[in-house]
Short mmCIF file of C-alpha atoms and ligand atoms in Angstrom, two decimals:
data_model
loop_
_atom_site.label_atom_id
_atom_site.label_comp_id
_atom_site.label_asym_id
_atom_site.label_seq_id
_atom_site.Cartn_x
_atom_site.Cartn_y
_atom_site.Cartn_z
CA MET D 538 -9.73 -0.78 20.54
CA ASN D 539 -7.23 -3.40 19.78
CA ARG D 540 -4.01 -3.38 22.28
CA TYR D 541 -1.83 -2.92 19.21
CA TRP D 542 -2.81 0.52 18.38
CA LEU D 543 -1.85 1.76 21.71
CA ASP D 544 1.67 2.54 20.79
CA GLY D 545 0.97 3.02 17.03
CA VAL D 546 -1.75 5.63 15.91
CA ASP D 547 -5.43 5.56 16.91
CA LEU D 548 -7.50 8.12 15.42
CA PRO D 549 -11.06 8.06 14.10
CA ASN D 550 -9.90 7.96 10.53
CA LEU D 551 -6.30 6.38 10.74
CA LYS D 552 -5.06 3.52 12.52
CA GLN D 553 -1.69 2.03 12.32
CA PRO D 554 0.46 -0.33 14.65
CA PRO D 555 3.99 -0.14 15.60
CA VAL D 556 6.65 -1.34 12.99
CA SER D 557 7.73 -3.60 15.48
CA ALA D 558 3.96 -5.72 15.55
CA LEU D 559 4.63 -6.47 11.84
CA VAL D 560 6.39 -9.84 12.44
CA ASP D 561 4.00 -12.23 10.16
CA PHE D 562 4.13 -12.46 6.58
CA GLU D 563 0.39 -12.38 6.48
CA THR D 564 -0.45 -9.09 8.42
CA PRO D 565 -3.17 -10.11 10.80
CA ARG D 566 -6.21 -8.38 10.17
CA ASP D 567 -5.96 -6.28 13.51
CA ARG D 568 -2.45 -5.28 12.42
CA ILE D 569 -3.39 -3.90 9.31
CA PHE D 570 -3.27 -0.17 9.26
CA SER D 571 -6.49 1.61 8.11
CA LEU D 572 -7.33 5.23 6.81
CA ASN D 573 -9.97 6.97 5.10
CA HIS D 574 -9.79 10.87 3.96
CA MET D 575 -13.37 11.14 4.54
CA GLY D 576 -14.69 8.92 6.83
CA VAL D 577 -16.57 5.54 6.25
CA PRO D 578 -19.90 6.55 4.13
CA ALA D 579 -22.87 4.64 4.84
CA ILE D 580 -23.29 1.55 2.61
CA ASP D 581 -26.37 -0.56 1.79
CA ARG D 582 -24.61 -3.89 1.24
CA HIS D 583 -27.69 -5.33 -0.01
CA ASN D 584 -28.46 -2.93 -3.07
CA TRP D 585 -24.37 -2.17 -3.64
CA LYS D 586 -23.76 -1.83 -7.42
CA VAL D 587 -20.77 -0.92 -9.52
CA THR D 588 -20.93 0.72 -13.00
CA ILE D 589 -18.40 0.42 -15.71
CA LYS D 590 -19.22 3.50 -18.09
CA GLY D 591 -17.36 5.92 -20.42
CA LEU D 592 -15.57 5.03 -23.28
CA VAL D 593 -16.96 1.48 -23.51
CA ASP D 594 -19.29 -0.70 -25.98
CA ARG D 595 -21.32 -1.63 -23.39
CA ARG D 596 -22.26 0.34 -20.08
CA ILE D 597 -22.42 -2.75 -17.58
CA THR D 598 -24.08 -2.57 -13.81
CA PHE D 599 -22.77 -5.43 -11.40
CA GLY D 600 -24.58 -6.08 -8.20
CA LEU D 601 -22.64 -8.30 -5.42
CA ASP D 602 -24.39 -11.53 -6.70
CA ASP D 603 -23.25 -10.66 -9.91
CA LEU D 604 -19.33 -10.51 -8.75
CA ARG D 605 -19.65 -13.50 -6.48
CA GLY D 606 -20.83 -15.36 -9.30
CA MET D 607 -17.58 -15.09 -11.44
CA ARG D 608 -14.06 -16.64 -11.19
CA GLN D 609 -12.43 -15.46 -7.97
CA TYR D 610 -8.95 -14.83 -7.60
CA ASP D 611 -6.45 -14.27 -4.93
CA VAL D 612 -3.74 -12.27 -4.76
CA CYS D 613 -1.25 -11.66 -2.35
CA ALA D 614 0.31 -8.31 -2.17
CA PHE D 615 1.89 -5.61 -0.06
CA HIS D 616 -0.66 -2.89 1.11
CA GLU D 617 1.35 0.54 1.55
CA CYS D 618 -0.18 3.97 2.35
CA ALA D 619 1.98 6.95 0.79
CA GLY D 620 1.65 9.26 3.69
CA HIS D 621 -0.35 12.16 3.90
CA PRO D 622 -0.80 13.77 0.82
CA PHE D 623 -0.08 17.21 2.04
CA HIS D 624 3.44 16.08 2.97
CA PRO D 625 4.66 13.70 0.16
CA SER D 626 8.04 13.34 1.39
CA VAL D 627 7.55 12.41 4.93
CA PRO D 628 7.75 8.49 5.73
CA VAL D 629 4.79 7.08 7.78
CA ARG D 630 5.95 3.42 7.34
CA ARG D 631 2.33 2.47 6.76
CA VAL D 632 2.37 -0.99 5.49
CA ALA D 633 1.03 -4.50 5.70
CA ASN D 634 1.10 -7.92 3.30
CA VAL D 635 -2.27 -9.33 2.89
CA VAL D 636 -4.46 -11.65 0.60
CA TRP D 637 -7.11 -10.20 -1.30
CA ARG D 638 -9.68 -12.30 -3.15
CA GLY D 639 -11.85 -10.91 -5.81
CA VAL D 640 -12.71 -10.74 -9.43
CA ALA D 641 -10.46 -9.96 -12.16
CA LEU D 642 -10.51 -6.13 -13.23
CA ARG D 643 -9.63 -7.65 -16.51
CA GLU D 644 -12.42 -10.03 -17.06
CA VAL D 645 -14.93 -7.19 -15.96
CA LEU D 646 -13.74 -4.75 -18.46
CA ALA D 647 -13.88 -7.53 -21.02
CA LEU D 648 -17.47 -7.84 -20.80
CA ALA D 649 -17.92 -3.99 -21.12
CA GLY D 650 -15.59 -3.67 -24.01
CA VAL D 651 -13.10 -1.00 -23.66
CA LYS D 652 -12.97 1.35 -26.92
CA PRO D 653 -9.44 2.37 -28.53
CA GLN D 654 -9.71 6.16 -27.31
CA ALA D 655 -9.94 5.03 -23.37
CA ALA D 656 -6.47 5.89 -22.04
CA PHE D 657 -7.28 5.96 -18.25
CA MET D 658 -9.76 4.17 -15.89
CA TRP D 659 -11.19 6.77 -13.32
CA SER D 660 -12.26 4.95 -9.88
CA ALA D 661 -14.95 6.48 -7.90
CA GLY D 662 -15.53 5.37 -4.17
CA ALA D 663 -19.02 6.47 -2.46
CA ASP D 664 -17.67 8.86 -0.18
CA GLY D 665 -16.91 12.35 0.02
CA GLY D 666 -17.17 15.37 1.89
CA ASN D 667 -15.05 18.11 3.23
CA TYR D 668 -11.15 17.10 3.38
CA HIS D 669 -9.47 19.92 5.04
CA GLY D 670 -11.52 22.95 3.57
CA THR D 671 -11.78 21.48 0.28
CA GLU D 672 -15.38 19.89 -1.14
CA ILE D 673 -14.80 16.31 -2.50
CA PRO D 674 -17.95 15.50 -4.03
CA ALA D 675 -16.42 11.86 -4.47
CA PHE D 676 -13.09 10.16 -3.97
CA VAL D 677 -11.73 9.56 -7.36
CA LYS D 678 -8.49 8.08 -8.41
CA ASP D 679 -7.35 6.77 -12.20
CA LEU D 680 -4.95 4.30 -13.45
CA PRO D 681 -3.21 4.32 -16.84
CA LEU D 682 -4.55 2.02 -19.52
CA GLU D 683 -1.58 -0.21 -19.89
CA GLU D 684 -1.98 -1.63 -16.55
CA LEU D 685 -5.36 -2.59 -17.15
CA SER D 686 -4.43 -5.71 -19.06
CA ARG D 687 -2.65 -7.18 -15.91
CA ASP D 688 -4.30 -10.48 -14.26
CA ASP D 689 -3.99 -9.15 -10.64
CA ILE D 690 -5.72 -5.85 -10.38
CA LEU D 691 -9.20 -6.83 -8.50
CA LEU D 692 -12.36 -5.82 -7.36
CA ALA D 693 -11.67 -7.39 -4.22
CA LEU D 694 -14.32 -9.07 -1.89
CA GLN D 695 -12.28 -10.28 0.37
CA LEU D 696 -9.38 -9.71 2.61
CA ASN D 697 -7.10 -12.48 4.40
CA GLY D 698 -10.46 -15.03 3.92
CA GLU D 699 -13.12 -12.74 4.99
CA GLU D 700 -15.54 -10.21 3.60
CA LEU D 701 -14.24 -6.75 3.43
CA ASP D 702 -15.96 -4.63 6.34
CA ASP D 703 -17.13 -1.42 6.35
CA THR D 704 -14.02 0.64 7.20
CA ARG D 705 -11.76 -1.73 4.55
CA GLY D 706 -14.13 -0.30 1.89
CA GLY D 707 -16.76 -3.12 1.58
CA PRO D 708 -18.60 -4.73 0.07
CA VAL D 709 -16.37 -4.28 -3.02
CA ARG D 710 -12.83 -2.14 -3.43
CA LEU D 711 -10.58 -1.84 -6.41
CA VAL D 712 -6.63 -3.45 -5.53
CA VAL D 713 -3.97 -2.74 -7.11
CA PRO D 714 -1.16 -4.48 -6.39
CA GLY D 715 2.37 -2.68 -6.37
CA TYR D 716 0.63 0.68 -6.46
CA TYR D 717 0.67 3.08 -3.50
CA GLY D 718 -2.90 2.30 -1.36
CA THR D 719 -4.61 5.41 -2.16
CA ASN D 720 -5.18 3.63 -5.57
CA SER D 721 -6.83 0.94 -4.04
CA THR D 722 -10.30 2.82 -4.10
CA LYS D 723 -12.65 1.86 -1.42
CA TRP D 724 -16.55 1.76 -1.33
CA LEU D 725 -16.19 1.21 -5.09
CA VAL D 726 -19.37 2.54 -7.28
CA SER D 727 -18.08 3.37 -10.67
CA LEU D 728 -15.10 2.34 -13.33
CA ASP D 729 -15.40 4.84 -15.84
CA LEU D 730 -12.91 4.80 -19.03
CA GLN D 731 -11.90 8.17 -20.36
CA ALA D 732 -8.95 9.39 -22.85
CA ALA D 733 -7.77 11.74 -19.87
CA ARG D 734 -6.66 11.88 -16.43
CA SER D 735 -9.06 12.56 -13.86
CA PRO D 736 -9.82 16.19 -12.79
CA SER D 737 -10.55 15.38 -9.34
CA TYR D 738 -8.68 16.67 -5.98
CA PHE D 739 -6.92 13.40 -5.04
CA THR D 740 -5.52 12.76 -8.81
CA THR D 741 -4.74 16.70 -9.82
CA VAL D 742 -4.10 18.66 -6.71
CA MET D 743 -2.61 15.82 -4.50
CA TYR D 744 -0.82 12.55 -5.08
CA ASN D 745 1.53 13.83 -7.60
CA ASP D 746 5.29 14.17 -6.90
CA ARG D 747 6.68 17.28 -8.55
CA GLN D 748 10.58 17.43 -9.23
CA THR D 749 12.30 20.08 -11.14
CA LEU D 750 14.69 18.35 -13.60
CA ALA D 751 16.96 20.62 -16.13
CA GLY D 752 14.55 23.75 -15.26
CA ARG D 753 11.64 21.70 -16.37
CA GLU D 754 8.76 20.54 -13.71
CA VAL D 755 8.36 16.75 -13.98
CA VAL D 756 4.99 15.69 -12.26
CA THR D 757 5.08 11.73 -11.34
CA PRO D 758 1.49 10.60 -10.29
CA VAL D 759 1.51 8.54 -7.03
CA TRP D 760 1.07 5.32 -8.61
CA ARG D 761 4.11 2.74 -8.46
CA VAL D 762 5.79 2.28 -5.07
CA ALA D 763 9.40 2.83 -4.68
CA PRO D 764 11.57 0.21 -3.02
CA HIS D 765 11.29 0.51 0.68
CA SER D 766 12.39 -1.76 3.81
CA LEU D 767 11.73 -1.69 7.20
CA ILE D 768 13.31 -3.67 10.36
CA VAL D 769 10.72 -5.56 12.41
CA TYR D 770 13.31 -6.88 14.90
CA PRO D 771 14.94 -5.73 17.03
CA ALA D 772 12.31 -3.04 18.05
CA HIS D 773 13.30 0.74 18.01
CA GLU D 774 14.86 1.19 21.35
CA ALA D 775 15.29 -2.30 22.23
CA VAL D 776 17.95 -3.54 24.84
CA ILE D 777 20.01 -6.58 23.99
CA ALA D 778 22.92 -8.23 25.87
CA VAL D 779 26.43 -7.40 24.19
CA GLY D 780 27.45 -10.71 22.47
CA ALA D 781 23.94 -12.00 22.41
CA GLN D 782 23.36 -13.52 18.86
CA THR D 783 20.83 -11.67 17.25
CA LEU D 784 18.78 -12.38 13.80
CA ILE D 785 17.74 -8.76 12.46
CA PHE D 786 14.77 -9.33 10.14
CA GLY D 787 12.25 -6.96 8.54
CA TRP D 788 10.51 -6.60 5.20
CA ALA D 789 11.15 -5.20 1.78
CA TRP D 790 8.71 -4.63 -1.13
CA GLY D 791 8.30 -2.24 -3.95
CA ALA D 792 6.80 -2.25 -7.26
CA ASP D 793 9.23 -4.26 -8.83
CA PRO D 794 10.71 -7.19 -6.97
CA ILE D 795 13.45 -6.60 -4.64
CA GLU D 796 17.15 -8.25 -5.38
CA VAL D 797 19.31 -6.78 -2.54
CA VAL D 798 18.60 -5.84 0.81
CA GLU D 799 21.59 -3.92 2.74
CA VAL D 800 21.93 -3.89 6.55
CA SER D 801 23.99 -1.15 8.69
CA VAL D 802 24.65 -1.61 12.43
CA ASP D 803 27.15 1.17 12.84
CA GLY D 804 24.86 4.06 11.62
CA GLY D 805 25.80 3.64 8.18
CA ALA D 806 29.57 3.52 7.56
CA CYS D 807 29.57 -0.19 6.71
CA TRP D 808 26.66 -2.16 4.73
CA ARG D 809 26.29 -5.59 4.89
CA THR D 810 24.24 -7.85 2.21
CA ALA D 811 21.39 -9.40 3.79
CA GLN D 812 19.55 -12.92 2.87
CA VAL D 813 16.33 -11.95 1.07
CA GLU D 814 13.46 -14.44 0.37
CA PRO D 815 11.52 -14.68 -3.04
CA ARG D 816 8.72 -12.67 -3.61
CA ARG D 817 5.45 -14.58 -4.02
CA GLN D 818 2.99 -12.38 -6.33
CA HIS D 819 3.09 -9.05 -4.95
CA SER D 820 4.15 -9.91 -1.29
CA TRP D 821 6.91 -8.48 0.35
CA GLN D 822 9.94 -9.84 1.19
CA ARG D 823 11.66 -11.25 4.13
CA PHE D 824 15.21 -10.39 4.93
CA SER D 825 17.50 -11.10 7.57
CA CYS D 826 20.78 -10.67 9.23
CA ALA D 827 22.62 -12.38 12.11
CA TRP D 828 24.45 -9.64 14.36
CA SER D 829 25.49 -9.79 17.99
CA PRO D 830 26.57 -6.26 19.38
CA ALA D 831 30.24 -6.50 20.38
CA SER D 832 30.08 -3.18 22.48
CA SER D 833 27.81 -1.85 24.91
CA GLY D 834 26.08 1.41 24.09
CA THR D 835 23.64 2.64 21.55
CA HIS D 836 23.77 0.95 17.83
CA ARG D 837 21.91 2.57 15.06
CA LEU D 838 20.50 0.17 12.74
CA GLN D 839 19.31 0.72 9.31
CA CYS D 840 18.16 -1.29 6.18
CA ARG D 841 18.25 -0.40 2.27
CA ALA D 842 16.59 -2.16 -0.31
CA ILE D 843 17.63 -2.06 -4.18
CA ASP D 844 15.17 -3.57 -6.56
CA ILE D 845 15.73 -5.40 -10.02
CA ALA D 846 16.26 -2.07 -11.82
CA GLY D 847 18.76 -1.09 -9.57
CA ARG D 848 16.42 1.42 -7.91
CA GLY D 849 17.26 2.26 -4.29
CA GLN D 850 16.04 4.33 -1.14
CA PRO D 851 17.70 7.78 -0.63
CA LEU D 852 18.74 8.76 2.54
CA ALA D 853 16.22 11.73 3.71
CA GLU D 854 13.22 13.75 2.48
CA ALA D 855 11.34 10.75 0.67
CA ARG D 856 8.49 8.65 1.42
CA ASN D 857 10.70 5.73 1.30
CA CYS D 858 13.91 7.01 2.82
CA ILE D 859 16.51 4.82 4.81
CA PHE D 860 14.73 3.23 7.94
CA SER D 861 16.81 3.62 10.94
CA ILE D 862 16.22 2.57 14.64
CA GLU D 863 18.26 2.76 17.61
CA VAL D 864 19.24 -0.25 19.92
CA LEU D 865 20.82 -0.54 23.19
CA ALA D 866 23.37 -2.77 24.04
CA GLY D 867 24.04 -3.64 27.37
CA GLN D 868 26.51 -6.11 29.41
CA SER D 869 24.50 -8.72 30.75
CA THR D 870 24.55 -9.34 34.31
N1 MTE S 273 -12.85 5.44 -1.33
C1 MTE S 273 -11.92 5.87 -0.69
N2 MTE S 273 -10.87 4.99 -1.08
C2 MTE S 273 -9.45 5.11 -0.62
C3 MTE S 273 -9.28 6.04 0.39
C4 MTE S 273 -10.71 6.86 0.85
O1 MTE S 273 -10.36 7.61 1.66
N3 MTE S 273 -11.69 6.41 0.30
N4 MTE S 273 -7.90 6.02 0.91
C5 MTE S 273 -7.08 5.47 0.29
C6 MTE S 273 -5.72 5.44 1.22
S1 MTE S 273 -4.71 7.03 1.03
C7 MTE S 273 -5.04 4.41 1.42
S2 MTE S 273 -3.48 4.20 2.05
C8 MTE S 273 -6.28 3.02 1.34
C9 MTE S 273 -5.87 2.41 2.93
O2 MTE S 273 -6.80 1.12 2.74
P1 MTE S 273 -6.80 0.57 3.82
O3 MTE S 273 -7.98 1.26 4.74
O4 MTE S 273 -7.66 -0.64 3.63
O5 MTE S 273 -5.85 0.10 4.75
O6 MTE S 273 -7.32 3.20 0.82
C10 MTE S 273 -7.44 4.03 -0.50
N5 MTE S 273 -8.73 4.14 -0.60
MO1 MO S 274 -2.75 6.51 1.82
#
């Protein structure tokens, strides 16, 4: 067990470091959260295959060597879990920033030929089993067709320069940058082009945000990541000397690039604009702002991100609600 999980979460199907461990732009592999709904399936890596089927001109099956023989692309992207599917508005702050390497989905689909009637792509993993009392034949997610022409969706074989291991979804997983992690199907066994959304448990029952707008229920699949930001330094409950020059820093990300990050050091009464670095591909973006606590006592530090479309973060009751920590300023002796 890695020491970073000790004050994070370490359960058989979930690992998560504390936010304060996320200091690097590229999250080291031993600090990347990991989550499986139904455990890690037994995979025979040598005989692994993925089949492209459904509304395609040619059903094609690729082995690992076929994919290794195709052009490989690198994509730097944040990787964020949407949280527990039973509690979609509870923030879990489970995020990393990594470099995936693999084959472009677009090139794989071009070989199969997508028929005009196709509107969704269902991706299935090799795992299934009992999920809180529901029998799941296979982990299946879906994506709308308009995303499939993007050049940065991968059939990934590597993470941060190393082959995907068993818990990460190896030998091959789907990676959909900008979408919540749940859409990046691990242990990928098939891509099925279909005219409608998948009827599976993780696409219909779970992972759909429901709101009532003007008396009508509006359902939004948990696909595109909403703007989000975290303060990495100082850590929650850190002790800082009054008057000490402190550089508050953290990360901001979302499906669309983040334009503005604001930081409050007084519990949300005033907000100052932080410096924000540009994003690289689908990476998270570093923000920072200088602060020196003027008085002793507890200070509430918060951050909020706004993307290029003007979308921000709610105060509460959302997976991307504003992050808030407490820092203790003391008189230095
Ligand atoms: N086959 C399969 N793929 C899966 C899952 C799963 O349970 N089975 N979990 C999803 C969820 S909810 C998340 S957040 C990410 C986690 O990926 P990681 O463990 O590599 O961080 O994988 C996604 N892909
Ligand atoms: Mo997740």
